[in-house]
PDB file of C-alpha atoms in Angstrom:
ATOM      1  CA  UNK B1255     -47.047  -8.425 -66.254  1.00 53.00           C
ATOM      2  CA  UNK B1256     -45.169 -10.280 -68.806  1.00 75.00           C
ATOM      3  CA  UNK B1257     -46.201 -13.761 -67.772  1.00 92.00           C
ATOM      4  CA  UNK B1258     -48.674 -15.760 -65.663  1.00 95.00           C
ATOM      5  CA  UNK B1259     -48.014 -15.223 -62.048  1.00 96.00           C
ATOM      6  CA  UNK B1260     -49.069 -17.654 -59.345  1.00 97.00           C
ATOM      7  CA  UNK B1261     -48.863 -17.325 -55.603  1.00 97.00           C
ATOM      8  CA  UNK B1262     -47.769 -18.659 -53.229  1.00 97.00           C
ATOM      9  CA  UNK B1263     -45.064 -20.754 -54.967  1.00 96.00           C
ATOM     10  CA  UNK B1264     -45.169 -23.310 -52.112  1.00 97.00           C
ATOM     11  CA  UNK B1265     -47.952 -23.975 -49.593  1.00 97.00           C
ATOM     12  CA  UNK B1266     -47.866 -26.529 -46.834  1.00 98.00           C
ATOM     13  CA  UNK B1267     -51.315 -27.192 -45.306  1.00 98.00           C
ATOM     14  CA  UNK B1268     -52.416 -29.409 -42.472  1.00 97.00           C
ATOM     15  CA  UNK B1269     -55.038 -32.014 -43.367  1.00 97.00           C
ATOM     16  CA  UNK B1270     -58.417 -30.429 -43.025  1.00 97.00           C
ATOM     17  CA  UNK B1271     -57.120 -26.925 -43.552  1.00 98.00           C
ATOM     18  CA  UNK B1272     -58.620 -24.613 -46.321  1.00 98.00           C
ATOM     19  CA  UNK B1273     -56.202 -23.170 -48.886  1.00 98.00           C
ATOM     20  CA  UNK B1274     -56.522 -20.510 -51.616  1.00 98.00           C
ATOM     21  CA  UNK B1275     -54.279 -20.342 -54.707  1.00 98.00           C
ATOM     22  CA  UNK B1276     -54.000 -17.235 -56.817  1.00 98.00           C
ATOM     23  CA  UNK B1277     -53.361 -16.814 -60.461  1.00 98.00           C
ATOM     24  CA  UNK B1278     -52.664 -13.452 -62.268  1.00 97.00           C
ATOM     25  CA  UNK B1279     -53.010 -14.145 -66.054  1.00 96.00           C
ATOM     26  CA  UNK B1280     -51.457 -12.230 -68.809  1.00 94.00           C
ATOM     27  CA  UNK B1281     -53.280  -8.934 -69.246  1.00 92.00           C
ATOM     28  CA  UNK B1282     -55.899  -9.254 -71.851  1.00 89.00           C
ATOM     29  CA  UNK B1283     -56.038 -12.933 -71.966  1.00 91.00           C
ATOM     30  CA  UNK B1284     -59.592 -13.982 -72.018  1.00 90.00           C
ATOM     31  CA  UNK B1285     -59.128 -17.652 -71.259  1.00 92.00           C
ATOM     32  CA  UNK B1286     -57.814 -18.999 -68.061  1.00 94.00           C
ATOM     33  CA  UNK B1287     -57.317 -22.593 -67.077  1.00 95.00           C
ATOM     34  CA  UNK B1288     -56.451 -24.496 -63.968  1.00 97.00           C
ATOM     35  CA  UNK B1289     -54.533 -27.947 -64.073  1.00 96.00           C
ATOM     36  CA  UNK B1290     -53.358 -30.299 -61.357  1.00 97.00           C
ATOM     37  CA  UNK B1291     -50.078 -32.055 -61.747  1.00 95.00           C
ATOM     38  CA  UNK B1292     -49.312 -35.004 -59.551  1.00 93.00           C
ATOM     39  CA  UNK B1293     -45.740 -36.236 -59.233  1.00 89.00           C
ATOM     40  CA  UNK B1294     -44.515 -38.099 -62.200  1.00 87.00           C
ATOM     41  CA  UNK B1295     -47.706 -37.324 -64.111  1.00 91.00           C
ATOM     42  CA  UNK B1296     -48.727 -34.801 -66.824  1.00 93.00           C
ATOM     43  CA  UNK B1297     -51.050 -31.874 -65.947  1.00 94.00           C
ATOM     44  CA  UNK B1298     -54.759 -32.734 -65.752  1.00 95.00           C
ATOM     45  CA  UNK B1299     -57.450 -30.301 -66.531  1.00 94.00           C
ATOM     46  CA  UNK B1300     -59.559 -28.850 -63.537  1.00 97.00           C
ATOM     47  CA  UNK B1301     -61.524 -25.850 -64.843  1.00 96.00           C
ATOM     48  CA  UNK B1302     -61.704 -23.294 -67.490  1.00 93.00           C
ATOM     49  CA  UNK B1303     -62.825 -19.580 -67.534  1.00 94.00           C
ATOM     50  CA  UNK B1304     -63.606 -17.272 -70.485  1.00 92.00           C
ATOM     51  CA  UNK B1305     -63.564 -13.922 -68.932  1.00 93.00           C
ATOM     52  CA  UNK B1306     -65.459 -14.226 -65.644  1.00 95.00           C
ATOM     53  CA  UNK B1307     -67.636 -17.156 -66.863  1.00 95.00           C
ATOM     54  CA  UNK B1308     -66.667 -20.695 -65.701  1.00 96.00           C
ATOM     55  CA  UNK B1309     -67.430 -22.498 -68.833  1.00 92.00           C
ATOM     56  CA  UNK B1310     -66.115 -26.016 -67.804  1.00 92.00           C
ATOM     57  CA  UNK B1311     -65.569 -27.408 -64.317  1.00 94.00           C
ATOM     58  CA  UNK B1312     -65.726 -30.965 -65.149  1.00 93.00           C
ATOM     59  CA  UNK B1313     -62.287 -31.698 -64.086  1.00 94.00           C
ATOM     60  CA  UNK B1314     -62.774 -30.529 -60.405  1.00 97.00           C
ATOM     61  CA  UNK B1315     -62.121 -33.752 -58.444  1.00 95.00           C
ATOM     62  CA  UNK B1316     -64.688 -33.131 -55.602  1.00 95.00           C
ATOM     63  CA  UNK B1317     -67.002 -30.375 -54.339  1.00 96.00           C
ATOM     64  CA  UNK B1318     -64.153 -29.415 -51.917  1.00 98.00           C
ATOM     65  CA  UNK B1319     -62.573 -27.734 -54.962  1.00 98.00           C
ATOM     66  CA  UNK B1320     -63.877 -24.228 -56.055  1.00 97.00           C
ATOM     67  CA  UNK B1321     -62.583 -21.781 -58.511  1.00 98.00           C
ATOM     68  CA  UNK B1322     -63.640 -18.233 -59.264  1.00 97.00           C
ATOM     69  CA  UNK B1323     -62.614 -15.307 -61.625  1.00 97.00           C
ATOM     70  CA  UNK B1324     -65.040 -12.614 -60.522  1.00 96.00           C
ATOM     71  CA  UNK B1325     -63.793  -9.727 -62.692  1.00 94.00           C
ATOM     72  CA  UNK B1326     -62.454 -11.691 -65.554  1.00 92.00           C
ATOM     73  CA  UNK B1327     -58.789 -11.177 -64.555  1.00 94.00           C
ATOM     74  CA  UNK B1328     -57.347 -12.768 -61.424  1.00 97.00           C
ATOM     75  CA  UNK B1329     -58.509 -16.237 -60.496  1.00 98.00           C
ATOM     76  CA  UNK B1330     -58.496 -18.099 -57.211  1.00 98.00           C
ATOM     77  CA  UNK B1331     -58.662 -21.863 -56.692  1.00 98.00           C
ATOM     78  CA  UNK B1332     -59.930 -22.817 -53.244  1.00 98.00           C
ATOM     79  CA  UNK B1333     -59.600 -26.233 -51.689  1.00 98.00           C
ATOM     80  CA  UNK B1334     -61.637 -26.760 -48.632  1.00 98.00           C
ATOM     81  CA  UNK B1335     -60.679 -29.385 -45.963  1.00 98.00           C
ATOM     82  CA  UNK B1336     -57.492 -30.342 -47.700  1.00 98.00           C
ATOM     83  CA  UNK B1337     -56.657 -34.138 -47.895  1.00 97.00           C
ATOM     84  CA  UNK B1338     -53.310 -35.741 -48.575  1.00 96.00           C
ATOM     85  CA  UNK B1339     -54.261 -36.774 -52.144  1.00 96.00           C
ATOM     86  CA  UNK B1340     -54.667 -33.058 -52.843  1.00 97.00           C
ATOM     87  CA  UNK B1341     -50.864 -32.819 -52.825  1.00 97.00           C
ATOM     88  CA  UNK B1342     -49.726 -31.746 -56.222  1.00 96.00           C
ATOM     89  CA  UNK B1343     -48.586 -28.750 -58.189  1.00 96.00           C
ATOM     90  CA  UNK B1344     -51.461 -26.522 -59.324  1.00 97.00           C
ATOM     91  CA  UNK B1345     -50.755 -24.883 -62.708  1.00 96.00           C
ATOM     92  CA  UNK B1346     -52.612 -21.816 -63.979  1.00 96.00           C
ATOM     93  CA  UNK B1347     -52.494 -20.986 -67.759  1.00 94.00           C
ATOM     94  CA  UNK B1348     -53.947 -18.135 -69.785  1.00 93.00           C
ATOM     95  CA  UNK B1349     -54.355 -17.759 -73.543  1.00 89.00           C
ATOM     96  CA  UNK B1350     -55.789 -15.615 -76.268  1.00 81.00           C
ATOM     97  CA  UNK B1351     -56.799 -18.541 -78.439  1.00 72.00           C
ATOM     98  CA  UNK B1352     -56.593 -22.325 -78.443  1.00 62.00           C
ATOM     99  CA  UNK B1353     -53.041 -22.589 -79.335  1.00 65.00           C
ATOM    100  CA  UNK B1354     -50.111 -22.119 -76.969  1.00 69.00           C
ATOM    101  CA  UNK B1355     -51.230 -21.411 -73.495  1.00 82.00           C
ATOM    102  CA  UNK B1356     -48.818 -19.610 -71.252  1.00 90.00           C
ATOM    103  CA  UNK B1357     -48.428 -21.426 -67.979  1.00 93.00           C
ATOM    104  CA  UNK B1358     -47.402 -19.956 -64.620  1.00 94.00           C
ATOM    105  CA  UNK B1359     -44.646 -21.626 -62.551  1.00 94.00           C
ATOM    106  CA  UNK B1360     -47.285 -23.295 -60.387  1.00 95.00           C
ATOM    107  CA  UNK B1361     -48.096 -23.647 -56.737  1.00 97.00           C
ATOM    108  CA  UNK B1362     -46.740 -26.723 -55.073  1.00 96.00           C
ATOM    109  CA  UNK B1363     -49.276 -27.765 -52.377  1.00 97.00           C
ATOM    110  CA  UNK B1364     -48.172 -30.292 -49.729  1.00 97.00           C
ATOM    111  CA  UNK B1365     -50.801 -31.627 -47.363  1.00 97.00           C
ATOM    112  CA  UNK B1366     -49.483 -33.085 -44.114  1.00 97.00           C
TER     113      UNK B1366
ATOM    114  CA  UNK W1153     -58.679 -43.872 -69.419  1.00 69.00           C
ATOM    115  CA  UNK W1154     -55.399 -42.362 -70.619  1.00 81.00           C
ATOM    116  CA  UNK W1155     -56.312 -40.594 -73.936  1.00 94.00           C
ATOM    117  CA  UNK W1156     -52.825 -39.292 -74.479  1.00 96.00           C
ATOM    118  CA  UNK W1157     -49.945 -41.568 -73.840  1.00 96.00           C
ATOM    119  CA  UNK W1158     -46.147 -41.127 -73.865  1.00 97.00           C
ATOM    120  CA  UNK W1159     -44.688 -44.587 -73.598  1.00 92.00           C
ATOM    121  CA  UNK W1160     -41.171 -43.733 -72.960  1.00 95.00           C
ATOM    122  CA  UNK W1161     -40.595 -42.096 -69.571  1.00 95.00           C
ATOM    123  CA  UNK W1162     -36.943 -41.257 -70.442  1.00 97.00           C
ATOM    124  CA  UNK W1163     -34.603 -40.758 -73.459  1.00 97.00           C
ATOM    125  CA  UNK W1164     -30.931 -40.096 -73.588  1.00 98.00           C
ATOM    126  CA  UNK W1165     -29.102 -38.854 -76.560  1.00 98.00           C
ATOM    127  CA  UNK W1166     -25.783 -37.510 -77.569  1.00 98.00           C
ATOM    128  CA  UNK W1167     -25.326 -33.797 -78.323  1.00 98.00           C
ATOM    129  CA  UNK W1168     -25.679 -33.174 -82.052  1.00 97.00           C
ATOM    130  CA  UNK W1169     -27.827 -36.269 -82.669  1.00 98.00           C
ATOM    131  CA  UNK W1170     -31.502 -36.406 -83.313  1.00 98.00           C
ATOM    132  CA  UNK W1171     -34.031 -36.727 -80.444  1.00 98.00           C
ATOM    133  CA  UNK W1172     -37.403 -38.348 -81.204  1.00 98.00           C
ATOM    134  CA  UNK W1173     -40.098 -38.223 -78.774  1.00 98.00           C
ATOM    135  CA  UNK W1174     -43.315 -40.152 -79.395  1.00 98.00           C
ATOM    136  CA  UNK W1175     -46.936 -39.787 -78.284  1.00 97.00           C
ATOM    137  CA  UNK W1176     -50.138 -41.811 -79.026  1.00 97.00           C
ATOM    138  CA  UNK W1177     -53.704 -40.769 -78.468  1.00 97.00           C
ATOM    139  CA  UNK W1178     -56.973 -42.577 -78.685  1.00 96.00           C
ATOM    140  CA  UNK W1179     -59.536 -39.791 -79.145  1.00 93.00           C
ATOM    141  CA  UNK W1180     -60.131 -39.283 -82.775  1.00 92.00           C
ATOM    142  CA  UNK W1181     -61.918 -35.932 -81.902  1.00 91.00           C
ATOM    143  CA  UNK W1182     -58.742 -34.243 -81.001  1.00 92.00           C
ATOM    144  CA  UNK W1183     -58.035 -31.622 -83.661  1.00 88.00           C
ATOM    145  CA  UNK W1184     -54.774 -30.027 -82.537  1.00 90.00           C
ATOM    146  CA  UNK W1185     -51.729 -31.090 -80.847  1.00 93.00           C
ATOM    147  CA  UNK W1186     -49.065 -29.405 -78.833  1.00 93.00           C
ATOM    148  CA  UNK W1187     -45.641 -30.083 -77.285  1.00 95.00           C
ATOM    149  CA  UNK W1188     -44.570 -28.439 -74.142  1.00 95.00           C
ATOM    150  CA  UNK W1189     -41.174 -28.431 -72.510  1.00 96.00           C
ATOM    151  CA  UNK W1190     -40.788 -28.218 -68.798  1.00 94.00           C
ATOM    152  CA  UNK W1191     -37.865 -27.513 -66.542  1.00 93.00           C
ATOM    153  CA  UNK W1192     -37.830 -28.269 -62.777  1.00 89.00           C
ATOM    154  CA  UNK W1193     -39.671 -25.897 -60.675  1.00 86.00           C
ATOM    155  CA  UNK W1194     -41.040 -24.065 -63.770  1.00 90.00           C
ATOM    156  CA  UNK W1195     -44.436 -24.282 -65.521  1.00 91.00           C
ATOM    157  CA  UNK W1196     -44.609 -25.942 -68.945  1.00 92.00           C
ATOM    158  CA  UNK W1197     -43.409 -23.824 -71.883  1.00 91.00           C
ATOM    159  CA  UNK W1198     -45.141 -23.990 -75.229  1.00 90.00           C
ATOM    160  CA  UNK W1199     -42.831 -25.442 -77.860  1.00 94.00           C
ATOM    161  CA  UNK W1200     -44.595 -26.248 -81.098  1.00 94.00           C
ATOM    162  CA  UNK W1201     -48.234 -27.191 -82.310  1.00 91.00           C
ATOM    163  CA  UNK W1202     -49.875 -28.726 -85.187  1.00 93.00           C
ATOM    164  CA  UNK W1203     -53.494 -28.915 -86.312  1.00 90.00           C
ATOM    165  CA  UNK W1204     -55.103 -32.058 -87.632  1.00 91.00           C
ATOM    166  CA  UNK W1205     -55.258 -30.800 -91.215  1.00 91.00           C
ATOM    167  CA  UNK W1206     -51.560 -30.944 -91.439  1.00 93.00           C
ATOM    168  CA  UNK W1207     -49.010 -33.681 -91.124  1.00 95.00           C
ATOM    169  CA  UNK W1208     -45.853 -31.739 -90.428  1.00 96.00           C
ATOM    170  CA  UNK W1209     -44.842 -28.443 -88.761  1.00 95.00           C
ATOM    171  CA  UNK W1210     -41.360 -27.229 -88.435  1.00 96.00           C
ATOM    172  CA  UNK W1211     -39.803 -24.428 -86.310  1.00 95.00           C
ATOM    173  CA  UNK W1212     -36.035 -24.236 -86.288  1.00 97.00           C
ATOM    174  CA  UNK W1213     -34.665 -27.379 -84.754  1.00 97.00           C
ATOM    175  CA  UNK W1214     -38.013 -28.756 -83.715  1.00 97.00           C
ATOM    176  CA  UNK W1215     -40.425 -30.632 -86.082  1.00 98.00           C
ATOM    177  CA  UNK W1216     -43.675 -32.222 -85.169  1.00 97.00           C
ATOM    178  CA  UNK W1217     -45.052 -35.073 -87.300  1.00 97.00           C
ATOM    179  CA  UNK W1218     -48.714 -36.045 -87.071  1.00 97.00           C
ATOM    180  CA  UNK W1219     -50.075 -39.516 -88.365  1.00 96.00           C
ATOM    181  CA  UNK W1220     -53.852 -39.365 -87.982  1.00 95.00           C
ATOM    182  CA  UNK W1221     -54.456 -42.755 -89.146  1.00 95.00           C
ATOM    183  CA  UNK W1222     -52.079 -44.271 -86.436  1.00 96.00           C
ATOM    184  CA  UNK W1223     -53.148 -41.613 -83.943  1.00 96.00           C
ATOM    185  CA  UNK W1224     -49.504 -40.921 -83.305  1.00 97.00           C
ATOM    186  CA  UNK W1225     -47.384 -37.880 -83.285  1.00 96.00           C
ATOM    187  CA  UNK W1226     -43.622 -37.355 -82.755  1.00 98.00           C
ATOM    188  CA  UNK W1227     -41.294 -34.402 -81.912  1.00 98.00           C
ATOM    189  CA  UNK W1228     -37.987 -34.363 -83.592  1.00 98.00           C
ATOM    190  CA  UNK W1229     -35.167 -32.240 -82.342  1.00 98.00           C
ATOM    191  CA  UNK W1230     -32.128 -31.929 -84.480  1.00 97.00           C
ATOM    192  CA  UNK W1231     -29.303 -31.278 -83.655  1.00 98.00           C
ATOM    193  CA  UNK W1232     -30.015 -31.907 -79.902  1.00 98.00           C
ATOM    194  CA  UNK W1233     -28.306 -29.609 -77.427  1.00 97.00           C
ATOM    195  CA  UNK W1234     -27.592 -30.064 -73.678  1.00 97.00           C
ATOM    196  CA  UNK W1235     -30.072 -27.136 -73.022  1.00 96.00           C
ATOM    197  CA  UNK W1236     -32.788 -29.243 -74.502  1.00 97.00           C
ATOM    198  CA  UNK W1237     -32.608 -31.465 -71.475  1.00 97.00           C
ATOM    199  CA  UNK W1238     -36.109 -31.298 -69.861  1.00 97.00           C
ATOM    200  CA  UNK W1239     -39.382 -33.132 -69.491  1.00 97.00           C
ATOM    201  CA  UNK W1240     -41.424 -32.961 -72.814  1.00 98.00           C
ATOM    202  CA  UNK W1241     -45.207 -33.191 -72.595  1.00 97.00           C
ATOM    203  CA  UNK W1242     -47.459 -34.072 -75.494  1.00 97.00           C
ATOM    204  CA  UNK W1243     -50.909 -32.551 -75.283  1.00 94.00           C
ATOM    205  CA  UNK W1244     -54.147 -32.757 -77.463  1.00 94.00           C
ATOM    206  CA  UNK W1245     -57.204 -30.859 -77.642  1.00 90.00           C
ATOM    207  CA  UNK W1246     -60.441 -30.023 -79.504  1.00 84.00           C
ATOM    208  CA  UNK W1247     -62.020 -26.694 -80.324  1.00 68.00           C
ATOM    209  CA  UNK W1248     -63.243 -26.475 -76.828  1.00 60.00           C
ATOM    210  CA  UNK W1249     -59.687 -25.460 -75.831  1.00 69.00           C
ATOM    211  CA  UNK W1250     -59.341 -28.043 -72.839  1.00 85.00           C
ATOM    212  CA  UNK W1251     -56.032 -29.887 -73.305  1.00 90.00           C
ATOM    213  CA  UNK W1252     -55.251 -33.613 -72.341  1.00 93.00           C
ATOM    214  CA  UNK W1253     -51.616 -34.235 -71.511  1.00 95.00           C
ATOM    215  CA  UNK W1254     -49.368 -37.286 -71.682  1.00 96.00           C
ATOM    216  CA  UNK W1255     -47.227 -38.316 -68.706  1.00 96.00           C
ATOM    217  CA  UNK W1256     -44.170 -36.791 -70.022  1.00 96.00           C
ATOM    218  CA  UNK W1257     -40.685 -37.932 -71.320  1.00 97.00           C
ATOM    219  CA  UNK W1258     -37.445 -36.863 -69.588  1.00 97.00           C
ATOM    220  CA  UNK W1259     -34.962 -36.009 -72.294  1.00 98.00           C
ATOM    221  CA  UNK W1260     -31.349 -35.953 -71.401  1.00 98.00           C
ATOM    222  CA  UNK W1261     -28.816 -34.630 -73.991  1.00 98.00           C
ATOM    223  CA  UNK W1262     -25.322 -35.581 -73.066  1.00 96.00           C
ATOM    224  CA  UNK W1263     -22.399 -33.343 -74.052  1.00 93.00           C
TER     225      UNK W1263
END
């Protein structure tokens, strides 16, 4: 597609529930990033893939967070046993190089 | 440890005037800098970038200035238009491609 597509746009989860967030990057983009944006804050880095290789996962806040990109295209961010502090917008971005990522519209996760 | 800071949470200007958004950083290893614009319910959209070897980059109404000695960059929008009203994020990175974002500045351009 023409842009980065994320689904679902909105997700409400009960505390303790597992969630999976999907990102379809721009076709041909080698690099894929996940960011977490809390209300009133800037995006914060979670993890980075180059093709199917996860090169940096230092931003993942806990071992409840897991990301994969098994075929070097679509990526899934999974959060196990969700907590209220996980409520945020999760942004995916893809790029060909270090300049000018293209971001998706994000998934707004609300944990109740 | 906030490595990229935007100290003004909001800015209001009149249409046709200049908007100046500021950003400070602490990590001297950052070698490229970007500005993103964000509308509600949308992801950030890339606006303009600058590498550390330059001190100015211009694209139409948008100009980014970088002062490495002061670890400061700014985005100038001139003339400002009502459609420029959005949240603007400053971001910085190194060759490893991970970006660190500021908290954002809400720009409102009044007709």
